[in-house]
Tab-separated table of N, CA and C in Angstrom:
chain	number	residue	atom	x	y	z
A	916	MET	N	19.517	8.079	1.434
A	916	MET	CA	19.183	7.515	0.164
A	916	MET	C	19.987	8.156	-0.950
A	917	GLY	N	20.977	8.922	-0.608
A	917	GLY	CA	21.837	9.496	-1.618
A	917	GLY	C	21.355	10.822	-2.154
A	918	ASN	N	20.192	11.272	-1.745
A	918	ASN	CA	19.704	12.551	-2.226
A	918	ASN	C	20.252	13.655	-1.344
A	919	THR	N	21.055	14.503	-1.904
A	919	THR	CA	21.562	15.638	-1.157
A	919	THR	C	21.365	16.881	-1.985
A	920	MET	N	21.178	17.978	-1.300
A	920	MET	CA	21.014	19.245	-2.005
A	920	MET	C	22.380	19.873	-2.184
A	921	GLN	N	22.612	20.432	-3.319
A	921	GLN	CA	23.857	21.123	-3.606
A	921	GLN	C	23.597	22.624	-3.573
A	922	LYS	N	24.454	23.364	-2.891
A	922	LYS	CA	24.315	24.812	-2.882
A	922	LYS	C	24.791	25.355	-4.213
A	923	SER	N	24.029	26.307	-4.716
A	923	SER	CA	24.419	26.897	-5.998
A	923	SER	C	25.617	27.811	-5.797
A	924	GLN	N	26.442	27.881	-6.810
A	924	GLN	CA	27.652	28.689	-6.754
A	924	GLN	C	27.331	30.072	-7.307
A	925	GLN	N	27.002	31.029	-6.429
A	925	GLN	CA	26.708	32.383	-6.858
A	925	GLN	C	27.868	33.276	-6.465
A	926	THR	N	28.203	34.187	-7.349
A	926	THR	CA	29.283	35.117	-7.040
A	926	THR	C	28.753	36.330	-6.306
A	927	GLU	N	27.489	36.689	-6.544
A	927	GLU	CA	26.905	37.825	-5.855
A	927	GLU	C	26.063	37.333	-4.694
A	928	VAL	N	26.128	38.036	-3.585
A	928	VAL	CA	25.291	37.713	-2.445
A	928	VAL	C	24.207	38.770	-2.374
A	929	GLU	N	22.954	38.335	-2.485
A	929	GLU	CA	21.838	39.266	-2.441
A	929	GLU	C	21.209	39.218	-1.067
A	930	GLU	N	20.737	40.368	-0.620
A	930	GLU	CA	20.006	40.425	0.634
A	930	GLU	C	18.597	39.896	0.383
A	931	PRO	N	18.138	38.950	1.168
A	931	PRO	CA	16.788	38.432	0.957
A	931	PRO	C	15.730	39.469	1.313
A	932	GLU	N	14.645	39.447	0.568
A	932	GLU	CA	13.526	40.323	0.866
A	932	GLU	C	12.780	39.755	2.062
A	933	PRO	N	12.043	40.608	2.799
A	933	PRO	CA	11.264	40.092	3.932
A	933	PRO	C	10.294	39.004	3.457
A	934	GLY	N	10.232	37.926	4.184
A	934	GLY	CA	9.360	36.810	3.822
A	934	GLY	C	10.023	35.798	2.904
A	935	GLN	N	11.098	36.196	2.213
A	935	GLN	CA	11.762	35.278	1.283
A	935	GLN	C	12.449	34.149	2.038
A	936	LEU	N	13.056	34.462	3.190
A	936	LEU	CA	13.716	33.419	3.981
A	936	LEU	C	12.709	32.363	4.428
A	937	GLN	N	11.519	32.806	4.857
A	937	GLN	CA	10.503	31.859	5.297
A	937	GLN	C	10.077	30.965	4.140
A	938	GLN	N	9.908	31.540	2.931
A	938	GLN	CA	9.527	30.737	1.772
A	938	GLN	C	10.597	29.706	1.453
A	939	GLU	N	11.871	30.102	1.520
A	939	GLU	CA	12.955	29.170	1.223
A	939	GLU	C	13.004	28.054	2.256
A	940	GLU	N	12.780	28.402	3.537
A	940	GLU	CA	12.769	27.370	4.570
A	940	GLU	C	11.603	26.415	4.359
A	941	ASP	N	10.440	26.957	3.942
A	941	ASP	CA	9.273	26.119	3.703
A	941	ASP	C	9.470	25.217	2.496
A	942	SER	N	10.341	25.602	1.571
A	942	SER	CA	10.518	24.804	0.364
A	942	SER	C	11.493	23.643	0.586
A	943	ASN	N	12.147	23.606	1.722
A	943	ASN	CA	13.077	22.526	2.049
A	943	ASN	C	12.587	21.797	3.299
A	944	PHE	N	12.959	20.550	3.417
A	944	PHE	CA	12.622	19.786	4.616
A	944	PHE	C	13.653	18.690	4.788
A	945	THR	N	13.664	18.077	5.957
A	945	THR	CA	14.536	16.942	6.225
A	945	THR	C	13.665	15.707	6.375
A	946	CYS	N	13.952	14.707	5.576
A	946	CYS	CA	13.203	13.447	5.633
A	946	CYS	C	13.481	12.783	6.983
A	947	GLU	N	12.421	12.354	7.671
A	947	GLU	CA	12.576	11.716	8.983
A	947	GLU	C	13.050	10.268	8.891
A	948	ILE	N	13.161	9.734	7.686
A	948	ILE	CA	13.656	8.365	7.537
A	948	ILE	C	15.137	8.372	7.179
A	949	CYS	N	15.497	9.053	6.097
A	949	CYS	CA	16.902	9.046	5.659
A	949	CYS	C	17.699	10.221	6.224
A	950	ILE	N	17.039	11.145	6.872
A	950	ILE	CA	17.649	12.323	7.491
A	950	ILE	C	18.455	13.139	6.465
A	951	GLU	N	17.963	13.207	5.255
A	951	GLU	CA	18.599	13.999	4.198
A	951	GLU	C	17.767	15.250	3.951
A	952	PRO	N	18.423	16.369	3.671
A	952	PRO	CA	17.669	17.569	3.288
A	952	PRO	C	17.081	17.375	1.890
A	953	MET	N	15.853	17.825	1.701
A	953	MET	CA	15.137	17.628	0.438
A	953	MET	C	14.424	18.907	0.029
A	954	LEU	N	14.167	19.020	-1.257
A	954	LEU	CA	13.314	20.088	-1.761
A	954	LEU	C	11.860	19.704	-1.517
A	955	ALA	N	11.007	20.687	-1.349
A	955	ALA	CA	9.601	20.431	-1.034
A	955	ALA	C	8.917	19.572	-2.090
A	956	ILE	N	9.349	19.660	-3.318
A	956	ILE	CA	8.740	18.880	-4.399
A	956	ILE	C	8.936	17.375	-4.191
A	957	ARG	N	9.888	16.971	-3.372
A	957	ARG	CA	10.165	15.558	-3.076
A	957	ARG	C	9.458	15.086	-1.797
A	958	LYS	N	8.612	15.952	-1.201
A	958	LYS	CA	7.946	15.620	0.060
A	958	LYS	C	6.662	14.838	-0.189
A	959	PHE	N	6.507	13.733	0.537
A	959	PHE	CA	5.300	12.918	0.482
A	959	PHE	C	4.175	13.639	1.215
A	960	LYS	N	2.991	13.612	0.626
A	960	LYS	CA	1.826	14.241	1.250
A	960	LYS	C	0.750	13.181	1.449
A	961	ASN	N	0.376	12.946	2.702
A	961	ASN	CA	-0.661	11.972	3.059
A	961	ASN	C	-1.998	12.698	3.225
A	962	GLY	N	-2.338	13.525	2.267
A	962	GLY	CA	-3.566	14.311	2.344
A	962	GLY	C	-3.520	15.204	3.565
A	963	SER	N	-4.640	15.343	4.246
A	963	SER	CA	-4.683	16.144	5.469
A	963	SER	C	-4.585	15.260	6.707
A	964	LEU	N	-4.249	13.981	6.510
A	964	LEU	CA	-4.228	13.030	7.621
A	964	LEU	C	-3.101	13.303	8.611
A	965	CYS	N	-1.903	13.529	8.127
A	965	CYS	CA	-0.776	13.894	8.981
A	965	CYS	C	0.262	14.606	8.125
A	966	LYS	N	1.167	15.290	8.749
A	966	LYS	CA	2.120	16.129	8.017
A	966	LYS	C	3.576	15.736	8.272
A	967	HIS	N	3.831	14.475	8.592
A	967	HIS	CA	5.208	14.061	8.851
A	967	HIS	C	6.038	14.161	7.579
A	968	PRO	N	7.260	14.687	7.701
A	968	PRO	CA	8.089	14.905	6.504
A	968	PRO	C	8.908	13.678	6.088
A	969	PHE	N	8.495	13.072	4.988
A	969	PHE	CA	9.228	11.945	4.410
A	969	PHE	C	9.422	12.210	2.930
A	970	CYS	N	10.565	11.790	2.405
A	970	CYS	CA	10.777	11.938	0.964
A	970	CYS	C	10.035	10.815	0.241
A	971	LEU	N	9.755	11.036	-1.022
A	971	LEU	CA	8.996	10.076	-1.824
A	971	LEU	C	9.689	8.722	-1.909
A	972	ASP	N	11.018	8.732	-2.058
A	972	ASP	CA	11.757	7.471	-2.162
A	972	ASP	C	11.639	6.640	-0.884
A	973	CYS	N	11.783	7.293	0.270
A	973	CYS	CA	11.734	6.564	1.543
A	973	CYS	C	10.343	6.021	1.834
A	974	ILE	N	9.305	6.822	1.588
A	974	ILE	CA	7.958	6.345	1.888
A	974	ILE	C	7.575	5.213	0.940
A	975	ALA	N	8.023	5.287	-0.308
A	975	ALA	CA	7.745	4.205	-1.267
A	975	ALA	C	8.418	2.912	-0.812
A	976	LYS	N	9.658	2.999	-0.361
A	976	LYS	CA	10.379	1.812	0.116
A	976	LYS	C	9.730	1.262	1.391
A	977	TYR	N	9.314	2.156	2.284
A	977	TYR	CA	8.632	1.763	3.520
A	977	TYR	C	7.360	0.973	3.199
A	978	ILE	N	6.556	1.492	2.263
A	978	ILE	CA	5.320	0.811	1.879
A	978	ILE	C	5.633	-0.545	1.257
A	979	GLU	N	6.640	-0.579	0.394
A	979	GLU	CA	7.021	-1.835	-0.261
A	979	GLU	C	7.384	-2.906	0.768
A	980	VAL	N	8.160	-2.528	1.779
A	980	VAL	CA	8.558	-3.478	2.828
A	980	VAL	C	7.332	-3.956	3.603
A	981	LYS	N	6.443	-3.033	3.960
A	981	LYS	CA	5.236	-3.397	4.707
A	981	LYS	C	4.340	-4.332	3.898
A	982	VAL	N	4.200	-4.051	2.602
A	982	VAL	CA	3.378	-4.906	1.744
A	982	VAL	C	3.991	-6.300	1.657
A	983	GLU	N	5.308	-6.375	1.533
A	983	GLU	CA	5.981	-7.679	1.482
A	983	GLU	C	5.838	-8.431	2.802
A	984	GLU	N	5.677	-7.691	3.914
A	984	GLU	CA	5.438	-8.313	5.225
A	984	GLU	C	3.970	-8.685	5.393
A	985	THR	N	3.195	-8.576	4.344
A	985	THR	CA	1.758	-8.880	4.282
A	985	THR	C	0.874	-7.895	5.036
A	986	ALA	N	1.311	-6.665	5.187
A	986	ALA	CA	0.467	-5.658	5.828
A	986	ALA	C	-0.608	-5.188	4.865
A	987	GLY	N	-1.790	-4.936	5.394
A	987	GLY	CA	-2.861	-4.340	4.607
A	987	GLY	C	-2.936	-2.866	4.928
A	988	ASN	N	-3.389	-2.572	6.140
A	988	ASN	CA	-3.408	-1.184	6.594
A	988	ASN	C	-2.000	-0.806	7.023
A	989	ILE	N	-1.485	0.269	6.448
A	989	ILE	CA	-0.114	0.692	6.738
A	989	ILE	C	-0.156	2.050	7.422
A	990	GLU	N	0.409	2.099	8.629
A	990	GLU	CA	0.433	3.344	9.394
A	990	GLU	C	1.583	4.229	8.947
A	991	CYS	N	1.409	5.521	9.152
A	991	CYS	CA	2.472	6.492	8.902
A	991	CYS	C	3.687	6.083	9.736
A	992	PRO	N	4.886	6.154	9.169
A	992	PRO	CA	6.075	5.772	9.939
A	992	PRO	C	6.511	6.817	10.962
A	993	GLY	N	5.790	7.924	11.064
A	993	GLY	CA	6.118	8.956	12.048
A	993	GLY	C	6.019	8.406	13.463
A	994	LEU	N	6.885	8.881	14.332
A	994	LEU	CA	6.938	8.425	15.718
A	994	LEU	C	5.581	8.597	16.395
A	995	ASN	N	5.032	7.528	16.932
A	995	ASN	CA	3.750	7.497	17.637
A	995	ASN	C	2.557	7.924	16.785
A	996	CYS	N	2.696	7.938	15.479
A	996	CYS	CA	1.592	8.317	14.597
A	996	CYS	C	0.801	7.064	14.231
A	997	LYS	N	-0.478	7.122	14.379
A	997	LYS	CA	-1.351	5.979	14.084
A	997	LYS	C	-2.186	6.211	12.823
A	998	GLN	N	-1.940	7.316	12.116
A	998	GLN	CA	-2.688	7.592	10.890
A	998	GLN	C	-2.335	6.564	9.823
A	999	LEU	N	-3.335	6.118	9.094
A	999	LEU	CA	-3.097	5.175	8.010
A	999	LEU	C	-2.715	5.929	6.746
A	1000	LEU	N	-1.821	5.338	5.980
A	1000	LEU	CA	-1.472	5.919	4.690
A	1000	LEU	C	-2.617	5.654	3.722
A	1001	ASP	N	-2.930	6.642	2.910
A	1001	ASP	CA	-4.009	6.529	1.930
A	1001	ASP	C	-3.460	5.869	0.672
A	1002	PRO	N	-3.923	4.660	0.351
A	1002	PRO	CA	-3.388	3.959	-0.824
A	1002	PRO	C	-3.520	4.749	-2.123
A	1003	LEU	N	-4.613	5.466	-2.289
A	1003	LEU	CA	-4.792	6.226	-3.531
A	1003	LEU	C	-3.781	7.359	-3.649
A	1004	LEU	N	-3.444	7.992	-2.520
A	1004	LEU	CA	-2.439	9.054	-2.556
A	1004	LEU	C	-1.038	8.489	-2.778
A	1005	CYS	N	-0.849	7.234	-2.452
A	1005	CYS	CA	0.463	6.596	-2.598
A	1005	CYS	C	0.647	5.918	-3.953
A	1006	SER	N	-0.424	5.721	-4.686
A	1006	SER	CA	-0.351	4.933	-5.927
A	1006	SER	C	0.648	5.488	-6.936
A	1007	CYS	N	0.792	6.807	-6.998
A	1007	CYS	CA	1.683	7.398	-8.007
A	1007	CYS	C	3.165	7.225	-7.674
A	1008	ILE	N	3.503	6.847	-6.448
A	1008	ILE	CA	4.918	6.675	-6.093
A	1008	ILE	C	5.314	5.202	-6.011
A	1009	LEU	N	4.344	4.308	-6.233
A	1009	LEU	CA	4.614	2.871	-6.142
A	1009	LEU	C	4.602	2.235	-7.518
A	1010	SER	N	5.341	1.145	-7.638
A	1010	SER	CA	5.271	0.383	-8.886
A	1010	SER	C	3.886	-0.264	-8.955
A	1011	LYS	N	3.431	-0.557	-10.155
A	1011	LYS	CA	2.112	-1.159	-10.331
A	1011	LYS	C	1.985	-2.490	-9.583
A	1012	PRO	N	2.994	-3.388	-9.654
A	1012	PRO	CA	2.865	-4.658	-8.914
A	1012	PRO	C	2.752	-4.467	-7.392
A	1013	ILE	N	3.497	-3.521	-6.837
A	1013	ILE	CA	3.431	-3.278	-5.387
A	1013	ILE	C	2.072	-2.700	-5.020
A	1014	PHE	N	1.582	-1.740	-5.808
A	1014	PHE	CA	0.279	-1.143	-5.523
A	1014	PHE	C	-0.825	-2.197	-5.602
A	1015	GLU	N	-0.784	-3.044	-6.617
A	1015	GLU	CA	-1.798	-4.094	-6.757
A	1015	GLU	C	-1.729	-5.090	-5.603
A	1016	LYS	N	-0.515	-5.428	-5.181
A	1016	LYS	CA	-0.355	-6.349	-4.052
A	1016	LYS	C	-0.911	-5.718	-2.773
A	1017	TRP	N	-0.669	-4.399	-2.592
A	1017	TRP	CA	-1.194	-3.692	-1.424
A	1017	TRP	C	-2.728	-3.725	-1.450
A	1018	CYS	N	-3.318	-3.464	-2.598
A	1018	CYS	CA	-4.781	-3.509	-2.723
A	1018	CYS	C	-5.311	-4.900	-2.391
A	1019	ASP	N	-4.610	-5.935	-2.853
A	1019	ASP	CA	-5.004	-7.309	-2.528
A	1019	ASP	C	-4.942	-7.548	-1.024
A	1020	ARG	N	-3.886	-7.058	-0.383
A	1020	ARG	CA	-3.734	-7.224	1.070
A	1020	ARG	C	-4.864	-6.505	1.816
A	1021	LEU	N	-5.229	-5.304	1.332
A	1021	LEU	CA	-6.326	-4.565	1.959
A	1021	LEU	C	-7.639	-5.333	1.838
A	1022	CYS	N	-7.887	-5.893	0.677
A	1022	CYS	CA	-9.107	-6.694	0.476
A	1022	CYS	C	-9.103	-7.913	1.387
A	1023	ASP	N	-7.963	-8.598	1.457
A	1023	ASP	CA	-7.848	-9.778	2.318
A	1023	ASP	C	-8.123	-9.419	3.772
A	1024	SER	N	-7.549	-8.310	4.248
A	1024	SER	CA	-7.731	-7.938	5.651
A	1024	SER	C	-9.174	-7.535	5.931
A	1025	THR	N	-9.850	-6.966	4.945
A	1025	THR	CA	-11.261	-6.613	5.117
A	1025	THR	C	-12.109	-7.871	5.233
A	1026	VAL	N	-11.867	-8.823	4.351
A	1026	VAL	CA	-12.642	-10.066	4.368
A	1026	VAL	C	-12.334	-10.867	5.624
A	1027	LEU	N	-11.067	-11.002	5.969
A	1027	LEU	CA	-10.687	-11.808	7.129
A	1027	LEU	C	-11.106	-11.163	8.439
A	1028	GLY	N	-11.249	-9.844	8.444
A	1028	GLY	CA	-11.630	-9.137	9.661
A	1028	GLY	C	-13.131	-9.026	9.854
A	1029	SER	N	-13.913	-9.556	8.938
A	1029	SER	CA	-15.370	-9.459	9.007
A	1029	SER	C	-15.978	-10.806	9.368
A	1030	GLU	N	-17.164	-10.727	9.973
A	1030	GLU	CA	-17.944	-11.951	10.142
A	1030	GLU	C	-18.383	-12.366	8.754
A	1031	ARG	N	-18.268	-13.646	8.454
A	1031	ARG	CA	-18.608	-14.089	7.114
A	1031	ARG	C	-19.114	-15.524	7.158
A	1032	CYS	N	-19.836	-15.878	6.136
A	1032	CYS	CA	-20.273	-17.257	5.955
A	1032	CYS	C	-20.617	-17.440	4.485
A	1033	TYR	N	-20.769	-18.669	4.089
A	1033	TYR	CA	-21.164	-18.963	2.715
A	1033	TYR	C	-22.665	-19.180	2.669
A	1034	CYS	N	-23.258	-18.721	1.601
A	1034	CYS	CA	-24.682	-18.958	1.385
A	1034	CYS	C	-24.909	-20.472	1.427
A	1035	PRO	N	-25.885	-20.934	2.221
A	1035	PRO	CA	-26.072	-22.380	2.378
A	1035	PRO	C	-26.767	-23.070	1.197
A	1036	TYR	N	-27.252	-22.313	0.249
A	1036	TYR	CA	-27.937	-22.929	-0.890
A	1036	TYR	C	-26.912	-23.535	-1.845
A	1037	GLN	N	-27.120	-24.793	-2.213
A	1037	GLN	CA	-26.158	-25.537	-3.040
A	1037	GLN	C	-25.905	-24.892	-4.391
A	1038	ASP	N	-26.903	-24.253	-4.944
A	1038	ASP	CA	-26.733	-23.642	-6.261
A	1038	ASP	C	-26.056	-22.272	-6.192
A	1039	CYS	N	-25.630	-21.841	-4.996
A	1039	CYS	CA	-25.028	-20.509	-4.852
A	1039	CYS	C	-23.647	-20.564	-4.178
A	1040	SER	N	-23.620	-20.753	-2.870
A	1040	SER	CA	-22.389	-20.815	-2.065
A	1040	SER	C	-21.544	-19.544	-2.119
A	1041	MET	N	-22.178	-18.387	-2.264
A	1041	MET	CA	-21.443	-17.121	-2.292
A	1041	MET	C	-20.963	-16.746	-0.886
A	1042	LEU	N	-19.772	-16.151	-0.807
A	1042	LEU	CA	-19.264	-15.643	0.463
A	1042	LEU	C	-20.042	-14.381	0.808
A	1043	VAL	N	-20.644	-14.359	2.002
A	1043	VAL	CA	-21.457	-13.229	2.450
A	1043	VAL	C	-20.795	-12.643	3.691
A	1044	LEU	N	-20.582	-11.331	3.687
A	1044	LEU	CA	-19.954	-10.642	4.807
A	1044	LEU	C	-20.986	-9.892	5.621
A	1045	ASN	N	-20.784	-9.848	6.933
A	1045	ASN	CA	-21.591	-9.002	7.806
A	1045	ASN	C	-20.824	-7.699	7.968
A	1046	GLU	N	-21.090	-6.749	7.112
A	1046	GLU	CA	-20.390	-5.466	7.157
A	1046	GLU	C	-21.027	-4.500	8.141
A	1047	CYS	N	-22.203	-4.848	8.660
A	1047	CYS	CA	-22.940	-3.960	9.564
A	1047	CYS	C	-22.485	-4.089	11.015
A	1048	LYS	N	-21.770	-5.136	11.331
A	1048	LYS	CA	-21.302	-5.422	12.692
A	1048	LYS	C	-22.460	-5.661	13.661
A	1049	ASP	N	-23.670	-5.830	13.131
A	1049	ASP	CA	-24.827	-6.147	13.968
A	1049	ASP	C	-24.955	-7.663	14.074
A	1050	LYS	N	-25.711	-8.107	15.059
A	1050	LYS	CA	-26.003	-9.539	15.176
A	1050	LYS	C	-27.109	-9.856	14.178
A	1051	LEU	N	-26.699	-10.245	12.994
A	1051	LEU	CA	-27.659	-10.559	11.941
A	1051	LEU	C	-28.308	-11.903	12.200
A	1052	LYS	N	-29.576	-11.963	11.895
A	1052	LYS	CA	-30.267	-13.245	11.938
A	1052	LYS	C	-30.647	-13.589	10.513
A	1053	LYS	N	-31.698	-12.972	10.025
A	1053	LYS	CA	-32.142	-13.250	8.662
A	1053	LYS	C	-31.375	-12.346	7.698
A	1054	ILE	N	-30.830	-12.970	6.668
A	1054	ILE	CA	-30.073	-12.224	5.668
A	1054	ILE	C	-30.447	-12.745	4.287
A	1055	LYS	N	-30.392	-11.857	3.308
A	1055	LYS	CA	-30.682	-12.246	1.925
A	1055	LYS	C	-29.364	-12.258	1.169
A	1056	CYS	N	-29.076	-13.363	0.530
A	1056	CYS	CA	-27.842	-13.500	-0.245
A	1056	CYS	C	-27.864	-12.500	-1.403
A	1057	PRO	N	-26.785	-11.737	-1.588
A	1057	PRO	CA	-26.758	-10.763	-2.681
A	1057	PRO	C	-26.752	-11.406	-4.070
A	1058	ARG	N	-26.337	-12.660	-4.172
A	1058	ARG	CA	-26.289	-13.315	-5.487
A	1058	ARG	C	-27.619	-14.004	-5.830
A	1059	CYS	N	-28.035	-14.952	-4.991
A	1059	CYS	CA	-29.232	-15.743	-5.332
A	1059	CYS	C	-30.527	-15.138	-4.798
A	1060	LYS	N	-30.409	-14.146	-3.906
A	1060	LYS	CA	-31.565	-13.433	-3.337
A	1060	LYS	C	-32.423	-14.302	-2.415
A	1061	LYS	N	-31.894	-15.447	-1.986
A	1061	LYS	CA	-32.626	-16.312	-1.064
A	1061	LYS	C	-32.217	-15.967	0.363
A	1062	SER	N	-33.161	-16.125	1.292
A	1062	SER	CA	-32.907	-15.785	2.693
A	1062	SER	C	-32.376	-16.983	3.468
A	1063	PHE	N	-31.523	-16.675	4.446
A	1063	PHE	CA	-31.022	-17.709	5.357
A	1063	PHE	C	-30.651	-17.066	6.678
A	1064	CYS	N	-30.474	-17.897	7.704
A	1064	CYS	CA	-30.071	-17.422	9.022
A	1064	CYS	C	-28.556	-17.291	9.038
A	1065	PHE	N	-28.067	-16.072	9.276
A	1065	PHE	CA	-26.628	-15.824	9.283
A	1065	PHE	C	-25.960	-16.515	10.469
A	1066	LEU	N	-26.667	-16.618	11.598
A	1066	LEU	CA	-26.088	-17.211	12.808
A	1066	LEU	C	-25.910	-18.719	12.694
A	1067	CYS	N	-26.945	-19.414	12.201
A	1067	CYS	CA	-26.849	-20.877	12.134
A	1067	CYS	C	-26.583	-21.403	10.723
A	1068	LYS	N	-26.530	-20.505	9.746
A	1068	LYS	CA	-26.186	-20.863	8.352
A	1068	LYS	C	-27.155	-21.882	7.760
A	1069	ILE	N	-28.418	-21.729	8.057
A	1069	ILE	CA	-29.453	-22.639	7.556
A	1069	ILE	C	-30.425	-21.839	6.693
A	1070	PRO	N	-30.834	-22.401	5.550
A	1070	PRO	CA	-31.831	-21.714	4.716
A	1070	PRO	C	-33.110	-21.453	5.510
A	1071	MET	N	-33.717	-20.287	5.295
A	1071	MET	CA	-34.911	-19.920	6.052
A	1071	MET	C	-36.060	-20.887	5.793
A	1072	ALA	N	-36.143	-21.460	4.622
A	1072	ALA	CA	-37.217	-22.408	4.312
A	1072	ALA	C	-37.105	-23.667	5.170
A	1073	CYS	N	-35.897	-24.002	5.643
A	1073	CYS	CA	-35.674	-25.221	6.430
A	1073	CYS	C	-35.698	-24.958	7.927
A	1074	ARG	N	-35.680	-23.715	8.306
A	1074	ARG	CA	-35.535	-23.370	9.713
A	1074	ARG	C	-36.846	-23.566	10.466
A	1075	ILE	N	-36.751	-24.200	11.608
A	1075	ILE	CA	-37.914	-24.398	12.472
A	1075	ILE	C	-38.019	-23.184	13.381
A	1076	PRO	N	-39.177	-22.543	13.424
A	1076	PRO	CA	-39.313	-21.359	14.283
A	1076	PRO	C	-39.040	-21.703	15.746
A	1077	VAL	N	-38.283	-20.854	16.406
A	1077	VAL	CA	-37.947	-21.058	17.815
A	1077	VAL	C	-39.053	-20.450	18.659
A	1078	GLN	N	-39.567	-21.211	19.625
A	1078	GLN	CA	-40.659	-20.748	20.495
A	1078	GLN	C	-40.118	-19.971	21.655
């Protein structure tokens, strides 16, 4: 991505103090996407989820491409890593339109991945999700507060009891 570290031009060579070499090594990393050496301040941090070394520019571009491909949940690009990237931790490195589009994709995937139905009452018709993953029978609509059968989508007042 064009980011390269430049060695400083020092005329004096100082002997490093014990532990200083380790600190300097820890402050640099190689991005696993662009394979460029980077300063630690340019390293993307996915919270405590995974520690794969990617620069901010590469991870931002990776997310942008995934969002444009209509991805909602985006996995870490690390080899064989299945950890999801945390959208809130990524928000500061993304443009506002990309972040908003990603949030929309996440909402869409949540709704599309859930059991859902519309409230059968004509004066309501709210989309109701089964977020419990249980086999719901009787459910109360969060908007109109009327009960209906989630399985057959019939208002409880109209339902004939099954013997």
